[in-house]
């Protein structure tokens, strides 16, 4: 990233010195974890470029859009329907943060035993390090886990947050609640953007988001090939970037990358030597730049071929029906699609168990690594049921609990290596 963005960062009131430190660490981390890989697809050059410009060119694009009257909507959860934002002419960006740089600031206002993801976004705001947060015209929180729900009360002392209520169960009355929340959100987005959502606009937005999901579904299907044609690290990066890149441009680039991948699969090409253990990740989301566990796994004699996570299959599996004739039918289709999300915040959440087992079978994995962020109760508690469901399907599972710190990397490596040895 060039220094020409410094004026922009200053206008966004970032702490320039700390921000420069963040970019330096990010660059080194990326170099070690990504650029050291062998046999990467040519198509990954685009992703490398977008990541290298994560606080540069993409922020400039958002600022340019704002100058033309566009509005930026920031979110923390895949429950927020992007179709509504796009239909109103807005741009949606994911604000989930995967770095612990603002941890010190966050722990001044949050208990230490809060999950790293929550501490990260609060820390990014308090330490003035995130140009995405500072670019937002509307920030949307949601009542998923207790940690996030209560953290938004504190976060909103520093920047306004609109909170959507997410149901915790999936009965007809919960669907009603969710529909009223989607309608309430539509009104809020229309007010924020100054644009009324039309049937035509919503139809186009549904198609656009579905198109991106289809491209990522295609990527996931290609990863079922044995030997593995792409690393888990690269696939995770693609999913992470899908949350903030321009949706149409991103989709076109991922389709191109999939063409290349398809050719590689056709010729039996691979990024891992024969016999490398195929593993799947399941659990908490890995927000950019949280690449720790994939790096640990892929330097322990295994390769990741799928992510059952919100930054992965949970976000791309289901499409919104495209045949809605009018606005009401399309809203219903959005409501139904988002009610299918199998987040551990729901009770009961048996769909997730079924989805994990079928995904593990489709991807022909030898084992599953369940990933829980320390202090995340929904996923930690649900890990018991996940293991039971996988055991019934004769698929071994390793449960890992960690945060964003690097202190436990060697210890994690030892555990993953032992697991890989066992499943071999
Ligand atoms: S739909 S997974 S994006 S809530 S890791 S903050 S649950 S304590 S992120 Fe999520 Fe939406 Fe669900 Fe997906 Fe809380 Fe757990 Fe932290 Fe979490």
Tab-separated table of C-alpha atoms and ligand atoms in Angstrom:
chain	number	residue	atom	x	y	z
A	1	UNK	CA	0.000	0.000	0.000
A	2	UNK	CA	1.333	3.429	-0.866
A	3	UNK	CA	1.639	6.468	1.385
A	4	UNK	CA	-0.766	8.396	-0.828
A	5	UNK	CA	-3.613	7.157	1.330
A	6	UNK	CA	-2.348	8.889	4.464
A	7	UNK	CA	-4.489	11.981	3.905
A	8	UNK	CA	-7.545	9.774	3.578
A	9	UNK	CA	-6.711	7.891	6.792
A	10	UNK	CA	-6.142	11.193	8.571
A	11	UNK	CA	-9.529	12.468	7.409
A	12	UNK	CA	-11.021	9.254	8.814
A	13	UNK	CA	-9.400	10.133	12.144
A	14	UNK	CA	-7.267	6.980	12.330
A	15	UNK	CA	-4.338	6.823	14.739
A	16	UNK	CA	-1.760	7.058	11.957
A	17	UNK	CA	1.198	5.712	13.890
A	18	UNK	CA	-0.612	2.684	15.298
A	19	UNK	CA	-2.244	2.117	11.906
A	20	UNK	CA	1.149	2.055	10.170
A	21	UNK	CA	2.244	-0.552	12.728
A	22	UNK	CA	-0.863	-2.632	11.981
A	23	UNK	CA	-0.191	-2.586	8.235
A	24	UNK	CA	3.414	-3.575	8.757
A	25	UNK	CA	2.481	-6.566	10.926
A	26	UNK	CA	-0.279	-7.545	8.500
A	27	UNK	CA	2.128	-7.446	5.554
A	28	UNK	CA	4.670	-9.678	7.311
A	29	UNK	CA	2.017	-12.088	8.550
A	30	UNK	CA	0.553	-12.363	5.049
A	31	UNK	CA	3.974	-12.893	3.523
A	32	UNK	CA	4.756	-15.754	5.907
A	33	UNK	CA	1.398	-17.481	5.681
A	34	UNK	CA	0.401	-16.857	2.062
A	35	UNK	CA	3.337	-16.031	-0.145
A	36	UNK	CA	5.313	-19.040	1.123
A	37	UNK	CA	2.786	-21.451	-0.446
A	38	UNK	CA	3.689	-23.495	-3.524
A	39	UNK	CA	1.512	-24.053	-6.594
A	40	UNK	CA	-0.969	-21.239	-6.016
A	41	UNK	CA	-3.484	-20.498	-8.759
A	42	UNK	CA	-2.802	-17.500	-10.992
A	43	UNK	CA	-6.244	-16.263	-10.011
A	44	UNK	CA	-5.019	-15.727	-6.437
A	45	UNK	CA	-3.074	-12.689	-7.664
A	46	UNK	CA	-6.312	-10.727	-7.623
A	47	UNK	CA	-6.970	-11.748	-4.012
A	48	UNK	CA	-3.386	-10.856	-3.042
A	49	UNK	CA	-3.918	-7.459	-4.621
A	50	UNK	CA	-7.256	-6.813	-2.904
A	51	UNK	CA	-5.800	-7.833	0.436
A	52	UNK	CA	-2.747	-5.618	-0.104
A	53	UNK	CA	-5.171	-2.725	-0.686
A	54	UNK	CA	-7.546	-3.652	2.135
A	55	UNK	CA	-7.148	-0.264	3.839
A	56	UNK	CA	-6.163	1.559	0.649
A	57	UNK	CA	-7.879	1.252	-2.688
A	58	UNK	CA	-11.067	-0.363	-1.354
A	59	UNK	CA	-11.489	2.404	1.233
A	60	UNK	CA	-10.883	4.957	-1.497
A	61	UNK	CA	-13.635	3.295	-3.553
A	62	UNK	CA	-15.982	3.561	-0.568
A	63	UNK	CA	-15.056	7.210	-0.058
A	64	UNK	CA	-15.617	7.932	-3.760
A	65	UNK	CA	-19.021	6.230	-3.565
A	66	UNK	CA	-19.876	8.383	-0.540
A	67	UNK	CA	-18.858	11.498	-2.424
A	68	UNK	CA	-21.398	10.520	-5.087
A	69	UNK	CA	-24.085	10.230	-2.385
A	70	UNK	CA	-23.681	6.483	-1.697
A	71	UNK	CA	-24.054	5.084	1.825
A	72	UNK	CA	-21.923	2.428	3.519
A	73	UNK	CA	-23.518	-0.130	5.832
A	74	UNK	CA	-21.240	-2.120	8.167
A	75	UNK	CA	-22.273	-5.465	9.651
A	76	UNK	CA	-20.978	-8.107	12.059
A	77	UNK	CA	-23.143	-11.058	11.174
A	78	UNK	CA	-24.330	-12.962	8.100
A	79	UNK	CA	-27.900	-12.464	9.277
A	80	UNK	CA	-28.022	-8.902	7.958
A	81	UNK	CA	-29.655	-9.171	4.507
A	82	UNK	CA	-27.280	-7.561	2.025
A	83	UNK	CA	-29.997	-7.696	-0.651
A	84	UNK	CA	-31.905	-4.935	1.174
A	85	UNK	CA	-28.836	-2.697	1.376
A	86	UNK	CA	-27.924	-3.178	-2.293
A	87	UNK	CA	-31.511	-2.642	-3.420
A	88	UNK	CA	-31.425	0.754	-1.698
A	89	UNK	CA	-28.217	1.664	-3.549
A	90	UNK	CA	-25.999	1.112	-0.488
A	91	UNK	CA	-22.739	-0.830	-0.116
A	92	UNK	CA	-22.443	-3.442	2.623
A	93	UNK	CA	-19.124	-4.327	4.261
A	94	UNK	CA	-18.318	-6.899	6.941
A	95	UNK	CA	-16.805	-5.385	10.087
A	96	UNK	CA	-15.972	-8.616	11.888
A	97	UNK	CA	-12.362	-8.309	12.914
A	98	UNK	CA	-9.764	-11.031	13.172
A	99	UNK	CA	-6.800	-9.226	14.741
A	100	UNK	CA	-6.004	-8.610	18.391
A	101	UNK	CA	-4.233	-5.288	17.921
A	102	UNK	CA	-6.872	-3.241	19.802
A	103	UNK	CA	-7.204	-5.818	22.589
A	104	UNK	CA	-5.689	-3.546	25.259
A	105	UNK	CA	-8.251	-0.809	24.563
A	106	UNK	CA	-11.107	-3.319	24.360
A	107	UNK	CA	-10.244	-4.848	27.732
A	108	UNK	CA	-10.656	-1.432	29.359
A	109	UNK	CA	-14.394	-1.642	28.674
A	110	UNK	CA	-15.086	-5.368	28.228
A	111	UNK	CA	-14.370	-8.321	30.516
A	112	UNK	CA	-11.146	-10.127	29.624
A	113	UNK	CA	-13.107	-13.334	29.204
A	114	UNK	CA	-14.918	-12.041	26.112
A	115	UNK	CA	-14.416	-13.766	22.752
A	116	UNK	CA	-11.588	-12.409	20.595
A	117	UNK	CA	-13.906	-11.444	17.744
A	118	UNK	CA	-15.905	-9.082	19.952
A	119	UNK	CA	-12.798	-7.627	21.591
A	120	UNK	CA	-11.354	-7.129	18.139
A	121	UNK	CA	-14.133	-4.964	16.693
A	122	UNK	CA	-14.480	-2.949	19.896
A	123	UNK	CA	-10.682	-2.589	20.024
A	124	UNK	CA	-10.479	-1.477	16.394
A	125	UNK	CA	-12.970	1.300	17.139
A	126	UNK	CA	-11.432	2.451	20.414
A	127	UNK	CA	-7.882	2.361	19.047
A	128	UNK	CA	-9.013	4.181	15.847
A	129	UNK	CA	-7.569	1.550	13.513
A	130	UNK	CA	-10.374	0.532	11.182
A	131	UNK	CA	-11.114	2.700	8.129
A	132	UNK	CA	-14.188	0.528	7.398
A	133	UNK	CA	-15.860	1.366	10.718
A	134	UNK	CA	-14.993	5.025	10.174
A	135	UNK	CA	-16.466	4.974	6.643
A	136	UNK	CA	-19.855	3.637	7.712
A	137	UNK	CA	-23.061	5.649	7.538
A	138	UNK	CA	-24.960	2.866	9.299
A	139	UNK	CA	-23.574	0.131	11.557
A	140	UNK	CA	-25.819	-2.856	12.153
A	141	UNK	CA	-25.547	-5.121	15.179
A	142	UNK	CA	-27.736	-8.090	16.029
A	143	UNK	CA	-28.981	-10.061	19.004
A	144	UNK	CA	-27.153	-13.317	18.363
A	145	UNK	CA	-24.865	-14.326	21.236
A	146	UNK	CA	-24.974	-12.532	24.599
A	147	UNK	CA	-21.429	-11.260	24.155
A	148	UNK	CA	-22.174	-9.375	20.952
A	149	UNK	CA	-25.573	-8.201	22.133
A	150	UNK	CA	-24.163	-6.587	25.265
A	151	UNK	CA	-20.972	-5.337	23.570
A	152	UNK	CA	-23.066	-3.261	21.130
A	153	UNK	CA	-24.373	-1.285	24.120
A	154	UNK	CA	-20.799	-0.218	24.852
A	155	UNK	CA	-19.776	0.082	21.195
A	156	UNK	CA	-22.709	2.434	20.637
A	157	UNK	CA	-21.237	4.892	23.154
A	158	UNK	CA	-18.608	5.524	20.482
A	159	UNK	CA	-20.595	5.211	17.262
A	160	UNK	CA	-24.334	4.724	16.620
A	161	UNK	CA	-25.389	1.092	16.138
A	162	UNK	CA	-28.744	-0.114	14.864
A	163	UNK	CA	-29.513	-3.549	16.355
A	164	UNK	CA	-31.647	-6.187	14.605
A	165	UNK	CA	-33.400	-8.735	16.744
A	166	UNK	CA	-32.553	-12.266	15.589
A	167	UNK	CA	-34.833	-15.077	16.768
A	168	UNK	CA	-33.300	-17.849	18.859
A	169	UNK	CA	-35.687	-20.583	17.719
A	170	UNK	CA	-37.309	-21.550	14.415
A	171	UNK	CA	-41.031	-21.830	15.185
A	172	UNK	CA	-43.639	-20.047	13.004
A	173	UNK	CA	-43.824	-17.242	15.591
A	174	UNK	CA	-40.037	-16.773	15.300
A	175	UNK	CA	-40.355	-16.445	11.547
A	176	UNK	CA	-42.980	-13.746	12.105
A	177	UNK	CA	-40.621	-11.900	14.425
A	178	UNK	CA	-37.831	-12.189	11.867
A	179	UNK	CA	-40.054	-10.918	9.067
A	180	UNK	CA	-41.011	-7.865	11.112
A	181	UNK	CA	-37.285	-7.269	11.767
A	182	UNK	CA	-36.459	-7.497	8.059
A	183	UNK	CA	-39.216	-4.981	7.285
A	184	UNK	CA	-37.997	-2.692	10.067
A	185	UNK	CA	-34.482	-2.960	8.630
A	186	UNK	CA	-35.787	-2.092	5.166
A	187	UNK	CA	-37.252	1.143	6.553
A	188	UNK	CA	-34.021	1.995	8.376
A	189	UNK	CA	-31.946	1.384	5.224
A	190	UNK	CA	-34.342	3.446	3.107
A	191	UNK	CA	-34.044	6.307	5.583
A	192	UNK	CA	-30.253	6.057	5.716
A	193	UNK	CA	-29.838	5.981	1.946
A	194	UNK	CA	-32.719	8.278	1.071
A	195	UNK	CA	-33.847	5.716	-1.523
A	196	UNK	CA	-37.051	3.704	-1.651
A	197	UNK	CA	-36.591	0.027	-2.444
A	198	UNK	CA	-38.473	-1.024	-5.556
A	199	UNK	CA	-39.377	-4.516	-6.750
A	200	UNK	CA	-36.983	-4.112	-9.674
A	201	UNK	CA	-34.134	-2.983	-7.420
A	202	UNK	CA	-34.670	-5.840	-4.990
A	203	UNK	CA	-34.865	-8.394	-7.800
A	204	UNK	CA	-31.502	-7.219	-9.160
A	205	UNK	CA	-29.947	-7.262	-5.683
A	206	UNK	CA	-31.175	-10.807	-5.013
A	207	UNK	CA	-29.645	-11.949	-8.297
A	208	UNK	CA	-26.356	-10.189	-7.584
A	209	UNK	CA	-25.886	-11.729	-4.131
A	210	UNK	CA	-27.011	-15.156	-5.373
A	211	UNK	CA	-24.492	-14.928	-8.187
A	212	UNK	CA	-21.697	-14.390	-5.683
A	213	UNK	CA	-22.991	-17.308	-3.599
A	214	UNK	CA	-23.077	-19.532	-6.700
A	215	UNK	CA	-19.469	-18.676	-7.544
A	216	UNK	CA	-18.425	-19.602	-3.999
A	217	UNK	CA	-20.528	-22.772	-4.141
A	218	UNK	CA	-18.673	-23.694	-7.323
A	219	UNK	CA	-15.382	-23.167	-5.530
A	220	UNK	CA	-16.575	-25.403	-2.689
A	221	UNK	CA	-17.631	-28.145	-5.087
A	222	UNK	CA	-14.253	-28.092	-6.818
A	223	UNK	CA	-12.580	-28.570	-3.471
A	224	UNK	CA	-14.179	-32.013	-3.254
A	225	UNK	CA	-11.567	-33.153	-5.803
A	226	UNK	CA	-8.952	-35.514	-4.467
A	227	UNK	CA	-6.049	-34.574	-4.523
A	228	UNK	CA	-6.887	-31.087	-3.249
A	229	UNK	CA	-6.473	-28.417	-5.949
A	230	UNK	CA	-6.364	-25.326	-3.675
A	231	UNK	CA	-5.179	-24.740	-0.130
A	232	UNK	CA	-7.588	-24.067	2.717
A	233	UNK	CA	-5.723	-20.837	3.398
A	234	UNK	CA	-6.448	-19.531	-0.092
A	235	UNK	CA	-10.080	-20.630	0.027
A	236	UNK	CA	-10.533	-18.926	3.405
A	237	UNK	CA	-9.015	-15.713	2.035
A	238	UNK	CA	-11.479	-15.782	-0.865
A	239	UNK	CA	-14.386	-16.118	1.568
A	240	UNK	CA	-13.012	-13.353	3.802
A	241	UNK	CA	-12.614	-10.951	0.887
A	242	UNK	CA	-16.176	-11.695	-0.274
A	243	UNK	CA	-17.352	-9.627	2.701
A	244	UNK	CA	-15.878	-6.358	1.579
A	245	UNK	CA	-15.005	-6.432	-2.121
A	246	UNK	CA	-17.341	-5.089	-4.802
A	247	UNK	CA	-19.785	-8.006	-5.327
A	248	UNK	CA	-19.964	-7.955	-9.153
A	249	UNK	CA	-16.200	-7.598	-9.657
A	250	UNK	CA	-15.441	-10.220	-7.007
A	251	UNK	CA	-17.869	-12.716	-8.542
A	252	UNK	CA	-16.355	-12.325	-12.011
A	253	UNK	CA	-12.842	-12.872	-10.611
A	254	UNK	CA	-13.897	-15.954	-8.628
A	255	UNK	CA	-15.579	-17.478	-11.678
A	256	UNK	CA	-12.286	-16.973	-13.569
A	257	UNK	CA	-10.380	-18.567	-10.708
A	258	UNK	CA	-12.819	-21.496	-10.741
A	259	UNK	CA	-12.195	-21.979	-14.500
A	260	UNK	CA	-8.509	-22.301	-13.708
A	261	UNK	CA	-9.276	-24.611	-10.803
A	262	UNK	CA	-11.503	-26.768	-12.974
A	263	UNK	CA	-8.680	-27.178	-15.493
A	264	UNK	CA	-6.317	-28.115	-12.675
A	265	UNK	CA	-8.769	-30.700	-11.343
A	266	UNK	CA	-9.181	-32.066	-14.887
A	267	UNK	CA	-5.452	-32.623	-15.212
A	268	UNK	CA	-5.132	-34.132	-11.717
A	269	UNK	CA	-3.127	-31.131	-10.425
A	270	UNK	CA	-2.838	-30.553	-6.705
A	271	UNK	CA	-1.317	-28.308	-4.043
A	272	UNK	CA	-0.674	-31.150	-1.612
A	273	UNK	CA	1.331	-34.345	-2.012
A	274	UNK	CA	-0.574	-37.597	-2.355
A	275	UNK	CA	-1.728	-38.966	0.981
A	276	UNK	CA	-2.055	-35.559	2.668
A	277	UNK	CA	-4.881	-35.832	5.230
A	278	UNK	CA	-8.057	-34.013	4.131
A	279	UNK	CA	-9.635	-32.042	6.962
A	280	UNK	CA	-12.615	-29.765	7.321
A	281	UNK	CA	-12.959	-26.841	9.734
A	282	UNK	CA	-16.197	-26.262	11.594
A	283	UNK	CA	-17.301	-23.652	14.106
A	284	UNK	CA	-16.674	-19.969	14.782
A	285	UNK	CA	-16.054	-17.550	11.919
A	286	UNK	CA	-12.466	-16.661	10.984
A	287	UNK	CA	-12.508	-12.973	10.147
A	288	UNK	CA	-9.646	-11.418	8.204
A	289	UNK	CA	-6.696	-11.589	9.140
A	290	UNK	CA	-7.340	-14.622	11.344
A	291	UNK	CA	-5.339	-17.254	9.434
A	292	UNK	CA	-3.780	-18.901	12.450
A	293	UNK	CA	-5.510	-22.287	12.541
A	294	UNK	CA	-5.459	-22.918	8.766
A	295	UNK	CA	-1.743	-22.160	8.842
A	296	UNK	CA	-1.202	-24.524	11.785
A	297	UNK	CA	-3.220	-27.309	10.125
A	298	UNK	CA	-1.588	-26.934	6.740
A	299	UNK	CA	1.893	-26.987	8.203
A	300	UNK	CA	1.074	-30.162	10.141
A	301	UNK	CA	0.723	-32.610	7.243
A	302	UNK	CA	-2.929	-31.898	6.423
A	303	UNK	CA	-4.948	-29.834	3.980
A	304	UNK	CA	-8.253	-28.061	4.626
A	305	UNK	CA	-10.909	-28.764	2.003
A	306	UNK	CA	-13.924	-27.008	3.535
A	307	UNK	CA	-15.088	-24.539	6.179
A	308	UNK	CA	-18.410	-25.084	7.937
A	309	UNK	CA	-18.525	-21.536	9.196
A	310	UNK	CA	-20.066	-18.141	8.497
A	311	UNK	CA	-16.889	-17.227	6.646
A	312	UNK	CA	-17.403	-20.324	4.539
A	313	UNK	CA	-20.246	-22.634	3.608
A	314	UNK	CA	-22.837	-21.293	6.070
A	315	UNK	CA	-22.838	-18.006	4.213
A	316	UNK	CA	-23.026	-19.442	0.711
A	317	UNK	CA	-25.067	-22.652	0.977
A	318	UNK	CA	-28.593	-21.230	0.618
A	319	UNK	CA	-29.899	-18.953	-2.120
A	320	UNK	CA	-32.822	-16.526	-2.068
A	321	UNK	CA	-35.611	-17.679	-4.420
A	322	UNK	CA	-35.413	-15.526	-7.551
A	323	UNK	CA	-38.950	-15.990	-8.829
A	324	UNK	CA	-40.701	-13.451	-6.562
A	325	UNK	CA	-43.233	-11.526	-8.633
A	326	UNK	CA	-43.553	-8.543	-6.303
A	327	UNK	CA	-41.835	-6.845	-3.389
A	328	UNK	CA	-43.766	-8.787	-0.717
A	329	UNK	CA	-42.947	-12.180	-2.221
A	330	UNK	CA	-39.285	-11.213	-2.480
A	331	UNK	CA	-39.210	-10.077	1.149
A	332	UNK	CA	-40.700	-13.448	2.124
A	333	UNK	CA	-38.033	-15.228	0.092
A	334	UNK	CA	-35.334	-13.236	1.921
A	335	UNK	CA	-36.924	-14.014	5.291
A	336	UNK	CA	-37.011	-17.746	4.487
A	337	UNK	CA	-33.444	-17.884	3.217
A	338	UNK	CA	-31.991	-16.174	6.275
A	339	UNK	CA	-34.056	-18.330	8.642
A	340	UNK	CA	-32.091	-21.301	7.270
A	341	UNK	CA	-28.840	-20.062	8.833
A	342	UNK	CA	-27.731	-22.723	11.310
A	343	UNK	CA	-25.788	-20.561	13.774
A	344	UNK	CA	-25.088	-22.101	17.185
A	345	UNK	CA	-27.072	-19.217	18.707
A	346	UNK	CA	-30.255	-21.173	17.782
A	347	UNK	CA	-31.864	-23.823	19.903
A	348	UNK	CA	-32.321	-26.547	18.924
A	349	UNK	CA	-29.860	-26.455	16.039
A	350	UNK	CA	-30.025	-29.943	14.570
A	351	UNK	CA	-29.764	-28.681	10.958
A	352	UNK	CA	-26.158	-27.737	11.649
A	353	UNK	CA	-25.330	-31.289	12.700
A	354	UNK	CA	-26.865	-32.693	9.518
A	355	UNK	CA	-25.112	-30.087	7.398
A	356	UNK	CA	-21.715	-30.832	8.947
A	357	UNK	CA	-22.019	-34.570	8.360
A	358	UNK	CA	-23.171	-34.226	4.760
A	359	UNK	CA	-20.488	-31.638	4.012
A	360	UNK	CA	-17.796	-33.884	5.528
A	361	UNK	CA	-18.988	-36.766	3.345
A	362	UNK	CA	-19.190	-34.717	0.151
A	363	UNK	CA	-15.680	-33.393	0.680
A	364	UNK	CA	-14.374	-36.869	1.557
A	365	UNK	CA	-12.620	-35.642	4.692
A	366	UNK	CA	-10.686	-37.854	7.066
A	367	UNK	CA	-11.546	-35.700	10.064
A	368	UNK	CA	-13.040	-32.428	11.304
A	369	UNK	CA	-11.311	-29.757	13.365
A	370	UNK	CA	-13.910	-27.967	15.472
A	371	UNK	CA	-12.819	-24.399	16.028
A	372	UNK	CA	-14.107	-22.450	18.987
A	373	UNK	CA	-12.953	-19.006	19.961
A	374	UNK	CA	-12.168	-18.969	23.680
A	375	UNK	CA	-15.211	-17.801	25.684
A	376	UNK	CA	-17.649	-18.455	22.832
A	377	UNK	CA	-20.281	-20.488	24.634
A	378	UNK	CA	-22.677	-21.267	21.761
A	379	UNK	CA	-20.034	-23.030	19.674
A	380	UNK	CA	-18.137	-24.534	22.626
A	381	UNK	CA	-21.283	-26.144	24.001
A	382	UNK	CA	-22.526	-27.263	20.603
A	383	UNK	CA	-19.157	-28.968	19.936
A	384	UNK	CA	-20.369	-31.870	22.103
A	385	UNK	CA	-23.283	-32.554	19.763
A	386	UNK	CA	-21.154	-32.030	16.674
A	387	UNK	CA	-18.687	-34.642	17.878
A	388	UNK	CA	-21.492	-37.082	18.645
A	389	UNK	CA	-23.026	-36.639	15.168
A	390	UNK	CA	-19.636	-37.060	13.510
A	391	UNK	CA	-18.823	-40.118	15.635
A	392	UNK	CA	-22.063	-41.718	14.481
A	393	UNK	CA	-20.856	-41.130	10.916
A	394	UNK	CA	-17.399	-42.571	11.804
A	395	UNK	CA	-15.654	-39.231	11.261
A	396	UNK	CA	-13.165	-38.268	13.981
A	397	UNK	CA	-13.170	-34.730	15.392
A	398	UNK	CA	-10.552	-32.637	17.135
A	399	UNK	CA	-11.843	-29.769	19.261
A	400	UNK	CA	-9.652	-26.679	19.380
A	401	UNK	CA	-10.279	-23.615	21.497
A	402	UNK	CA	-8.057	-20.627	20.955
A	403	UNK	CA	-7.973	-16.869	20.401
A	404	UNK	CA	-6.031	-14.536	18.105
A	405	UNK	CA	-2.747	-14.664	20.072
A	406	UNK	CA	0.214	-16.560	18.603
A	407	UNK	CA	1.533	-17.919	21.919
A	408	UNK	CA	-0.160	-21.307	21.548
A	409	UNK	CA	0.849	-22.012	17.920
A	410	UNK	CA	3.388	-24.723	18.828
A	411	UNK	CA	0.991	-26.351	21.264
A	412	UNK	CA	-1.780	-26.360	18.630
A	413	UNK	CA	0.626	-27.807	16.098
A	414	UNK	CA	1.443	-30.693	18.433
A	415	UNK	CA	-2.255	-31.461	18.895
A	416	UNK	CA	-3.064	-31.206	15.176
A	417	UNK	CA	-0.060	-33.380	14.243
A	418	UNK	CA	-1.176	-36.052	16.711
A	419	UNK	CA	-4.696	-35.928	15.241
A	420	UNK	CA	-3.378	-36.179	11.674
A	421	UNK	CA	-1.189	-39.135	12.680
A	422	UNK	CA	-4.183	-40.822	14.288
A	423	UNK	CA	-6.520	-40.446	11.281
A	424	UNK	CA	-3.853	-41.630	8.854
B	1	LIG	S1	-24.682	-16.245	12.253
B	1	LIG	S2	-21.709	-17.430	13.907
B	1	LIG	S3	-21.743	-14.335	12.140
B	1	LIG	S4	-23.535	-14.716	15.233
B	1	LIG	S5	-17.527	-16.311	18.153
B	1	LIG	S6	-19.244	-13.253	18.587
B	1	LIG	S7	-21.061	-16.370	18.521
B	1	LIG	S8	-19.001	-15.482	21.256
B	1	LIG	S9	-19.810	-14.737	15.386
B	1	LIG	FE1	-21.602	-15.233	14.244
B	1	LIG	FE2	-23.796	-14.351	13.029
B	1	LIG	FE3	-23.802	-16.704	14.266
B	1	LIG	FE4	-22.468	-16.410	12.054
B	1	LIG	FE5	-20.489	-14.627	19.808
B	1	LIG	FE6	-19.172	-16.888	19.531
B	1	LIG	FE7	-17.823	-14.634	19.588
B	1	LIG	FE8	-19.441	-15.231	17.517
